[in-house]
XYZ file of C-alpha atoms in Angstrom:
558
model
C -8.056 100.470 -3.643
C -8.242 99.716 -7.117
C -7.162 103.083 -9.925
C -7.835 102.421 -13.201
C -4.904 102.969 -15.414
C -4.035 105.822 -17.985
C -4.301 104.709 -21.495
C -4.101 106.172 -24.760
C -7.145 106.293 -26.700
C -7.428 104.002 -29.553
C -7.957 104.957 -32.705
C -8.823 102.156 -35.491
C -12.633 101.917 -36.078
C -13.287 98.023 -34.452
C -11.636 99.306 -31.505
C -13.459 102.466 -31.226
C -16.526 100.499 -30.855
C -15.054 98.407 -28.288
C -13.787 101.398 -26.306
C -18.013 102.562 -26.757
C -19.297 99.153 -25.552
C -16.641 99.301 -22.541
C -18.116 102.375 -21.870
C -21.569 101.977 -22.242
C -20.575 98.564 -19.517
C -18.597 101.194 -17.300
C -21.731 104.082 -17.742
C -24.104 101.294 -16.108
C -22.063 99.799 -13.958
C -21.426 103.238 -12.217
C -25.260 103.691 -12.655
C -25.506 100.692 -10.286
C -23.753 102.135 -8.216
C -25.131 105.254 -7.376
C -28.772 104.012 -6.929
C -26.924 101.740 -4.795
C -25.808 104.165 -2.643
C -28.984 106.422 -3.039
C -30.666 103.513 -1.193
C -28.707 103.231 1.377
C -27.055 99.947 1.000
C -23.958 101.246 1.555
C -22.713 103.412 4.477
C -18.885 102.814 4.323
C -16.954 106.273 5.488
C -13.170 107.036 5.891
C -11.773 105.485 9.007
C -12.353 108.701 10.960
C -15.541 110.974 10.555
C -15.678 113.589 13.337
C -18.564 115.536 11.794
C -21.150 111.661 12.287
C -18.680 110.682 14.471
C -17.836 107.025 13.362
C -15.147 105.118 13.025
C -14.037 102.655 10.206
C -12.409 99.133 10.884
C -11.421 95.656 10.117
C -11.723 92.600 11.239
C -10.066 89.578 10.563
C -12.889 86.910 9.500
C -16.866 86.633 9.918
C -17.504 86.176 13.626
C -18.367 82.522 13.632
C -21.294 82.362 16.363
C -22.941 85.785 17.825
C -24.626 83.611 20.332
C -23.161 84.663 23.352
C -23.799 80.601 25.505
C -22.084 79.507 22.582
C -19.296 81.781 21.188
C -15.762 80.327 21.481
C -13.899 82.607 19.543
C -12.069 86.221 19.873
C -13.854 87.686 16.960
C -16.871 86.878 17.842
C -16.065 87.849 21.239
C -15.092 91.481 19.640
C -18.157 92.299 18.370
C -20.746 90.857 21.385
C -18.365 93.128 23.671
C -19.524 96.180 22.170
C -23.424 95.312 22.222
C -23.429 93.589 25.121
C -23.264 93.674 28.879
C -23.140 91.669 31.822
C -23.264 91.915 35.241
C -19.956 93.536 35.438
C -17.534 94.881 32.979
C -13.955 95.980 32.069
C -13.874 99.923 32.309
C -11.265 102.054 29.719
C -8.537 101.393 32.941
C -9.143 97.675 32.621
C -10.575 97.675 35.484
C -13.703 95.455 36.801
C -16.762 97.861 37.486
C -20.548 97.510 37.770
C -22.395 96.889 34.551
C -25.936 95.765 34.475
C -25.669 95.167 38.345
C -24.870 98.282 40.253
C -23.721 96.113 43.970
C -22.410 92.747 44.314
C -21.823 90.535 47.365
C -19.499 87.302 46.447
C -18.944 84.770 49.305
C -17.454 81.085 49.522
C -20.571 80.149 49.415
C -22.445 81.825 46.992
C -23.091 85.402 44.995
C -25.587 88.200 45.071
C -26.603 90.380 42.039
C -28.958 93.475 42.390
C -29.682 94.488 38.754
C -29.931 98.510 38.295
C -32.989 99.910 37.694
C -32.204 101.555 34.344
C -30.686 98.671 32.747
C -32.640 98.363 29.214
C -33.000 96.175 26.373
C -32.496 98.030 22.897
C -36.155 97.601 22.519
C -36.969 99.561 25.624
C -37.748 96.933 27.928
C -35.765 95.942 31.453
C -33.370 93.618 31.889
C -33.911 91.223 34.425
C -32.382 88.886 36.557
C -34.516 86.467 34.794
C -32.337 87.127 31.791
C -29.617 85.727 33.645
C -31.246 82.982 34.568
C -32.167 81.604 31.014
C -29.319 82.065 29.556
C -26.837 80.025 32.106
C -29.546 77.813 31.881
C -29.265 77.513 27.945
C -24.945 77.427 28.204
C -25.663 74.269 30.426
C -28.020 72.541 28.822
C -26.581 69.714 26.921
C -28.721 70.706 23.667
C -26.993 73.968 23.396
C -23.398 71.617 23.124
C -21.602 74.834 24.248
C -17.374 74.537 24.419
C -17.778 76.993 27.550
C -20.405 74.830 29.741
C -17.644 73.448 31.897
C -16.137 77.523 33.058
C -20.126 77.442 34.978
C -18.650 73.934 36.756
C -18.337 76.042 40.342
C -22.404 76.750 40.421
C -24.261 73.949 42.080
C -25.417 71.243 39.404
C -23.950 73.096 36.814
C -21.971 69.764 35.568
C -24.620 67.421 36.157
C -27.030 69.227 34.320
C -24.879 69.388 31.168
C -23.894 65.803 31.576
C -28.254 65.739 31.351
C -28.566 63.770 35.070
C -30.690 66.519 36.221
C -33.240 68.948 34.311
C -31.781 72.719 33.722
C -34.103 73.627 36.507
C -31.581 72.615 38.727
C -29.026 74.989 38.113
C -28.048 76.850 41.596
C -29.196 80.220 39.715
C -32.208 81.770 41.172
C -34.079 84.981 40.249
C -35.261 86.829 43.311
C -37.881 89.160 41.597
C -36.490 90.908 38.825
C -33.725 92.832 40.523
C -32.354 90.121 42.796
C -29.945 87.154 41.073
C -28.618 84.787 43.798
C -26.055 82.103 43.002
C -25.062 78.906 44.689
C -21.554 77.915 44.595
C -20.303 73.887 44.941
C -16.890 75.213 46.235
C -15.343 78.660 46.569
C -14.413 80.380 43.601
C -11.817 83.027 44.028
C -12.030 84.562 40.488
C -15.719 84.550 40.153
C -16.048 88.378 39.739
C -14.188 88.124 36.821
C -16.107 85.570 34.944
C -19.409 87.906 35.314
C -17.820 90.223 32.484
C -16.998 87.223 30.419
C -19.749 86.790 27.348
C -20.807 83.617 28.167
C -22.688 85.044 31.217
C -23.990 87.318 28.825
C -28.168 87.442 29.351
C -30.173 86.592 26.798
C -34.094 87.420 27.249
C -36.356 84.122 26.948
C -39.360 85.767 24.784
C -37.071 87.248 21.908
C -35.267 83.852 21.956
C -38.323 82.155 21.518
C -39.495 84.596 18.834
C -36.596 83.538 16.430
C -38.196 80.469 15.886
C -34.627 78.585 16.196
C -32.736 81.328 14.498
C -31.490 83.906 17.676
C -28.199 85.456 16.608
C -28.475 84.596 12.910
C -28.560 88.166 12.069
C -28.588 91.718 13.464
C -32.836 91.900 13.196
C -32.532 88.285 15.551
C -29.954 89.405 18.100
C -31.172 91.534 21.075
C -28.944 93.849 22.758
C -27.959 95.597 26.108
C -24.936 97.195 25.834
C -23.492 100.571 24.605
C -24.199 99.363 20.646
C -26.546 97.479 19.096
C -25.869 96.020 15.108
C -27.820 97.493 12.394
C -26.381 95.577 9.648
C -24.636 92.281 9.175
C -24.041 91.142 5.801
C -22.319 87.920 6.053
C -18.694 87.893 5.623
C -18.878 91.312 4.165
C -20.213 94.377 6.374
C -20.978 94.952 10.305
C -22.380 97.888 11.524
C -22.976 98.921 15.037
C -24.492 102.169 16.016
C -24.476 103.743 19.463
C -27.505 102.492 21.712
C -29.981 104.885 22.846
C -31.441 102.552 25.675
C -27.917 101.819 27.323
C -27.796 102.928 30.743
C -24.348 104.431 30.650
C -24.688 106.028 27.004
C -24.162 109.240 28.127
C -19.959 108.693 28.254
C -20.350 107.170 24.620
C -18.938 110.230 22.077
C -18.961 107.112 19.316
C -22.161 107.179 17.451
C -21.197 104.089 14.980
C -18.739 101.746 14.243
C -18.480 100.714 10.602
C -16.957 97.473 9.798
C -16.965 97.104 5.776
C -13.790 94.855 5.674
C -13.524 91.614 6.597
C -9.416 90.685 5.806
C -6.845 88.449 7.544
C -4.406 89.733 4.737
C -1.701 92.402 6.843
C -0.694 93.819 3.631
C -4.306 94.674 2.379
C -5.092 95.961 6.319
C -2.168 98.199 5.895
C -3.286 99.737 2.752
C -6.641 100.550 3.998
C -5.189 102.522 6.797
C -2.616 104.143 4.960
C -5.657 105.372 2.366
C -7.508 106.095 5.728
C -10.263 104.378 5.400
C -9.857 102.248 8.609
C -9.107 103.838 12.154
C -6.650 101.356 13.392
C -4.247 98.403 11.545
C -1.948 95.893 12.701
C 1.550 95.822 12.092
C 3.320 92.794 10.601
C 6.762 91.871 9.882
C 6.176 92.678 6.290
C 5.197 96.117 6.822
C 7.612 97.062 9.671
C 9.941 98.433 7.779
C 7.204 100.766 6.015
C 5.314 102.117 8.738
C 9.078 103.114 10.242
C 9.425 105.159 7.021
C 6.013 106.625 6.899
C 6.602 107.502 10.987
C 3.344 106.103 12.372
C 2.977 106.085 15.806
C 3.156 102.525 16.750
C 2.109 101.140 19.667
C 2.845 97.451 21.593
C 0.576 95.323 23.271
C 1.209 92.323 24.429
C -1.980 89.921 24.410
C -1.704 87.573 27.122
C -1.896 84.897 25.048
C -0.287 81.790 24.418
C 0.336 79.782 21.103
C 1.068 76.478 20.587
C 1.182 73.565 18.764
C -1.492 71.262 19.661
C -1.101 67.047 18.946
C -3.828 64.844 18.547
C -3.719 62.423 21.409
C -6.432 60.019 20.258
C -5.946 56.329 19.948
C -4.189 55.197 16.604
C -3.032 58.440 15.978
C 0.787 58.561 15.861
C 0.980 61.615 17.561
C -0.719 59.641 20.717
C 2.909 58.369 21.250
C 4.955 59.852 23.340
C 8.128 59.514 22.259
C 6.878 61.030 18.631
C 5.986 64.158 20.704
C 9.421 64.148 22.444
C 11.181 63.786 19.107
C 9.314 67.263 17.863
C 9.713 69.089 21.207
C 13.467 68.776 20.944
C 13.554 69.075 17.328
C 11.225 72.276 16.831
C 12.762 75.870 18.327
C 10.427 78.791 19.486
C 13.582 81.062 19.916
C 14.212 80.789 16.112
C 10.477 80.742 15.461
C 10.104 84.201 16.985
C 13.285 85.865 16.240
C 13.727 84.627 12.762
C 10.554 83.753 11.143
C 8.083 86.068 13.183
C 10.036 88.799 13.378
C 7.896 91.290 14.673
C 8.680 93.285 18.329
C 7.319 92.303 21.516
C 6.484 88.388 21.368
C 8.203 86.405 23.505
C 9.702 82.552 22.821
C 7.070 80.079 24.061
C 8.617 78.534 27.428
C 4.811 77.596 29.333
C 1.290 77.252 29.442
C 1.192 80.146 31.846
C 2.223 83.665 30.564
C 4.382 85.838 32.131
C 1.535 88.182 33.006
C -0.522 85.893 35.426
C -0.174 85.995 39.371
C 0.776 83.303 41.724
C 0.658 83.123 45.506
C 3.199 86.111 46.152
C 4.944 87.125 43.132
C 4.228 86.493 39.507
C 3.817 82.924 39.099
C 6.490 82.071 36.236
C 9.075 83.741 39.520
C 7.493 81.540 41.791
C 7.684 78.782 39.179
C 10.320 79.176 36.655
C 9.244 77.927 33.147
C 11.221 74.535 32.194
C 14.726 75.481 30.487
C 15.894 72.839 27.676
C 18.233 72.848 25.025
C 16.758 72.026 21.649
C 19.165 68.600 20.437
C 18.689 67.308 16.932
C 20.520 64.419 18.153
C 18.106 63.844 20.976
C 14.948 64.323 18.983
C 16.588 61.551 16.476
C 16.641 59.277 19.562
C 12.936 59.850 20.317
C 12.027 59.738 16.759
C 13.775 56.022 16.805
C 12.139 54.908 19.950
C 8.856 56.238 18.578
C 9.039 53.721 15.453
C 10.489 51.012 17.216
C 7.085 51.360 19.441
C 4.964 51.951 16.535
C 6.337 49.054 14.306
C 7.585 51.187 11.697
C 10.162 52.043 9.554
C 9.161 54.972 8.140
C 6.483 57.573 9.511
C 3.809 58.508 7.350
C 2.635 61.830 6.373
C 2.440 64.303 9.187
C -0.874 66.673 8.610
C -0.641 70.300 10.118
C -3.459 71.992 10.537
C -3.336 76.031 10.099
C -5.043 79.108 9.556
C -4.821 80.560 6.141
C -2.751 84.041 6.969
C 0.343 84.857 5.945
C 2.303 84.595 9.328
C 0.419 81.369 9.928
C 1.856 80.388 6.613
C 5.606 81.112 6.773
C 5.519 79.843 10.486
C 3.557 76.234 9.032
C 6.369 76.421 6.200
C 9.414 76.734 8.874
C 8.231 73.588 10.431
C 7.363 71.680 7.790
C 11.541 72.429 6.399
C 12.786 71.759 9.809
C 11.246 68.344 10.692
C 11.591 67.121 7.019
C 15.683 68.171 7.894
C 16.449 67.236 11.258
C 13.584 64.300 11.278
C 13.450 62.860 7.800
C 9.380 64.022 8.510
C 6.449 64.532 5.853
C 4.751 67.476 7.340
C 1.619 68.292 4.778
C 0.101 71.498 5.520
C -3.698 72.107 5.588
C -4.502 75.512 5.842
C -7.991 76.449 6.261
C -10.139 79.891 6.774
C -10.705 80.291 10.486
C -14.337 78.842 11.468
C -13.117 75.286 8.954
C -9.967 75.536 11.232
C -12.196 74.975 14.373
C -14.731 73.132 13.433
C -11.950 70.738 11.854
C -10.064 70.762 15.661
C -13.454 70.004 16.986
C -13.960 66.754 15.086
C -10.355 65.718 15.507
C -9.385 65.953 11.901
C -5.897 66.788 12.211
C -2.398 65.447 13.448
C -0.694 68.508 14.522
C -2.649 71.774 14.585
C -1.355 75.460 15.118
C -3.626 76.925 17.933
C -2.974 79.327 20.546
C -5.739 80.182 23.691
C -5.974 83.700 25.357
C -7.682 84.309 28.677
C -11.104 84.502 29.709
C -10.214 85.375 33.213
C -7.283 86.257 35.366
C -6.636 83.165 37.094
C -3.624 80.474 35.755
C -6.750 78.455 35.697
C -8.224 79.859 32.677
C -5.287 78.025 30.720
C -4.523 74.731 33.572
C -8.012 73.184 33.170
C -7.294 73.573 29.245
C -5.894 69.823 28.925
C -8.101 68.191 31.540
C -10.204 65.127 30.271
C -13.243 66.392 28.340
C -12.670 69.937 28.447
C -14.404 70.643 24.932
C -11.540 72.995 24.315
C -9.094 69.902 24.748
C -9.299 69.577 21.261
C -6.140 66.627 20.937
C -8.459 64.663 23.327
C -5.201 64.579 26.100
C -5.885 62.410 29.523
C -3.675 62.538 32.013
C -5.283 61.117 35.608
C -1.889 63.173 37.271
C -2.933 66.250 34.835
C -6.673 65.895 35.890
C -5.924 65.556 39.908
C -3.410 68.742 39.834
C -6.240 70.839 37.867
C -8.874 69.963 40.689
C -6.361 70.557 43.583
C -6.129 74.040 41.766
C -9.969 74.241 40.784
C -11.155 72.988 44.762
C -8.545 75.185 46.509
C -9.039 78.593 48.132
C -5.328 78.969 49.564
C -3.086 80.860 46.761
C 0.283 79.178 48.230
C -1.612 75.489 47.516
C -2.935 76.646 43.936
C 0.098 77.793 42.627
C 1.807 74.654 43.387
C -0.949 72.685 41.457
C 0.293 75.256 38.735
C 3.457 74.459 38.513
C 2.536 70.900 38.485
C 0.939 71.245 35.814
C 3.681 73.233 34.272
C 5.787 70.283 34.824
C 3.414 67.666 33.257
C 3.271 69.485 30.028
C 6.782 69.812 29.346
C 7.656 66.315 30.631
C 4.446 64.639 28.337
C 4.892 66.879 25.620
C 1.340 67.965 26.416
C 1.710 70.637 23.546
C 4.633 72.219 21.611
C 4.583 76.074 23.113
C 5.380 78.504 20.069
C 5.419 82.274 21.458
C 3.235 84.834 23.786
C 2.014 86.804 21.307
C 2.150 90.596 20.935
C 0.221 93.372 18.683
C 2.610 96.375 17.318
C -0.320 98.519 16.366
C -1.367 101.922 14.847
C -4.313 104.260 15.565
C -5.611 107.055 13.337
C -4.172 109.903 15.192
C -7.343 111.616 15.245
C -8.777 109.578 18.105
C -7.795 108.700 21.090
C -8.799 106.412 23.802
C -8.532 102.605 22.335
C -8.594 100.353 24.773
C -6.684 97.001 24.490
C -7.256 94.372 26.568
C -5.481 91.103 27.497
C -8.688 90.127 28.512
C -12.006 90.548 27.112
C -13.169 93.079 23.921
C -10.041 94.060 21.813
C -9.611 96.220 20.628
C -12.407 98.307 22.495
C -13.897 101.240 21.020
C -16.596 101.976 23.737
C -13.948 105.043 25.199
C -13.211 106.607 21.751
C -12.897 110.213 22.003
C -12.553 112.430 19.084
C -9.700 115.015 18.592
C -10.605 118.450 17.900
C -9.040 119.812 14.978
């Protein structure tokens, strides 16, 4: 927060009637202010106020797409958790539980919804298994162009309608009255319970679509909601509010009556400020502000997120990073140990070692027991060898400028600075850095405008196939454009399989295939050290789905 700063007053007469016009500036900007406030464009609170009971926090950026058959992104995903629902959803155990269906029948052939009766719109009106309908329609429909029309591959015609060989009619999604939502499977799908919390099964009601003329989820006044929130206000890339909604069928276990968002920072430092001057319920802790959050004994918390970062190379043809060889020369050149002990420096992440995290399952055990990560040694004289084979290939003597694509936050900064200094020492390499805000950074990986780009994915659902099928040919979220025919056949083994002993084989596999091509360059499993205003209580994280999620929130009585 800004203070203004003690100075003496100034005598001589020119600068008396400066300190009077500064003044008279000061007198009507503070003016401004308060009819600004009288009016009610500004609601901001401390981070914790038990009397209206709402909570102040931060996010990172401006969610990018609020469109739930389109949204690709964890912030986005953040805010459409808390006002919306699906047919299931993650309780404050992380457990699955009904949500706008209250019974469920899943087979290898199919699924069976019933929709409860007192499942409401924000305007008053039912939800309906129509709902559903329209909007897997609209997430298939090749017009929409959504990055997540491939996880509804397992419903009958689901990929040939987004390829556009058959209308969106054809979708094996059928409403059976409005309480009655049957699905038709092309081949089992053991994690399909899962995917029904995930937002892109989100429902999205056909006449209020149609009534934004083109603009649905442009704004709070064009987004419709079901779940325990709805948004009252969202100025762009400055203020989100959500206040607790009256038509959700389960509102009665909300104590949260809004959640105030006024901040929009990526910037730890400025996070950690806010908290410390309580004005935000929960912050982050960094590296850089380890040390002081020690000294000012918060109560920190760990998390780790489930997620995986990597290093992502751009596998399209007369890109250098296409080569092989190139790729080899950086996998044995680059170190995640250092990366995350040295540069990262913050408790709880792990080294990168696989696509697969330590926290998924396999057929008896964990799967990284059942299928121990790759162990290397990183070899500067190795990745000189690679390097040389990779110009020899190439016909060149000298590699051109390497571009990195990054986000613009600090620990995206110093961890784009570490390997820019250790390729340009151990390679001879040119490693330019491009760091962009987040929504630049993806649609930049979307149109392939980058060599080497800093990217990580977290789950959508608990299956290792949430990150195999990541590198499959034309999976919209293989942004480096990698094909692999040996890649593509262990992913369908995986994706066609019902036996857990045969699927986690196809895992490992794939495992195998990434390390040996140099698929990607695995960085760390991240983790969140974490502090929450002591004067709450029940924050949920999640590994997957809304996080944080303030839907549990209970206030402490003082």
């Amino acid at each position: 927060m800004n203070r203004p700063n003690s100075r003496k007053f100034i005598r001589t007469p020119s600068q008396q009637l400066l300190v009077l016009a500064l003044a008279a500036l000061v007198g009507i900007v503070l003016l401004m202010t308060a009819l600004s406030m009288a009016s009610g464009s500004t609601d901001v609170k401390a981070g914790v106020d038990a009397a209206s009971k709402t909570i102040t926090v931060s996010i990172a950026t401006e969610p990018p797409q609020l469109d739930g058959s389109i949204t690709a992104d964890t912030i986005s995903g953040f805010v459409l958790g808390h006002v919306m629902e699906g047919l299931l959803r993650k309780d404050e155990n992380n457990n699955l539980v009904a949500g706008v269906a209250d019974r469920w029948d899943i087979t290898a052939t199919g699924a069976t919804f019933w929709i409860r009766k007192d499942a409401k719109w924000s305007d008053g009106k039912p939800v309906t298994a129509h709902d559903f309908v329209f909007a897997w329609r609209k997430v298939v429909d090749p017009a929409t162009a959504s990055e997540y029309a491939n996880i509804m591959s397992p419903i009958r015609n689901a990929d040939k309608v987004n390829s556009g060989k058959l209308p969106v009619t054809a979708l094996g999604v059928q409403a059976v009255g409005d309480r009655e939502l049957r699905v038709q499977f092309v081949k089992p799908v053991p994690y399909f319970a899962q995917l029904m919390a995930f937002n892109i099964f989100y429902p999205i009601r056909e006449d209020f679509f149609n009534s934004t003329n083109g603009r649905y989820a442009s704004s709070a006044e064009t987004l419709l909601y079901n779940g325990p929130f709805k948004m009252t206000r969202w100025v762009h890339g400055a203020h989100i509010r959500m206040v607790k909604n009256p038509e959700y069928w389960d509102r009665d276990i909300i104590e949260v009556n809004a959640i105030d968002i006024p901040y929009f920072t990526s910037d730890p430092s400025a996070v950690i400020n806010l908290f410390r001057d309580r004005q935000i319920a929960l912050a982050p802790i960094s590296q850089e502000n380890l040390e002081e959050a020690q000294l000012l004994d918060w109560n920190m918390k760990s998390f780790l997120t489930g997620g995986v970062f990597y290093v992502e190379f751009n596998h399209r043809d007369g890109k250098i990073t296409n080569n092989r060889n190139f790729r080899k020369a950086l996998q044995y050149a680059l170190n995640s140990k250092i990366e995350v002990n040295k540069v990262i420096k913050v408790p709880g992440y792990l080294p990168g070692k696989s696509l697969f995290p330590i926290w998924l399952d396999g057929a008896n055990d964990k799967f990284r027991k059942e299928y121990p990560a790759v162990e290397f040694i990183h070899d500067r004289a190795k990745a000189r060898e690679y390097l040389k084979k990779a110009k020899n290939q190439l016909g060149l003597k000298t590699i051109p400028p390497i571009m990195l694509l990054t986000g613009d936050n600090p620990q995206s900064n110093k961890i784009a600075e570490y390997y820019q200094d250790t390729l340009k020492r151990q390679l001879g390499l040119d490693v330019r850095i491009d760091g962009q805000i987040f929504k630049q950074r993806l649609a930049k990986m979307l149109a392939g405008d980058f060599d080497i780009v800093m990217t990580g994915w977290g789950p959508d659902y608990a299956d290792p196939l949430t990150f195999g099928d990541l590198f499959m040919t034309g999976n919209v979220n293989n942004r480096g454009n990698y094909s692999s025919a040996a890649y593509d056949r262990q992913v369908r083994i995986a994706q066609n399989s019902t036996d857990p002993a045969v699927r986690a084989a196809a895992f490992g596999a794939l495992q195998q295939i990434v390390f040996d091509d140099a698929v990607i360059l695995l960085e760390y499993e991240s983790a969140l050290l974490y502090t929450v205003d002591p004067r709450i209580t029940g924050v949920v994280r999640r590994v997957i789905g809304t996080d944080p999620d303030y839907t549990y929130v209970k206030f402490v009585k003082e």
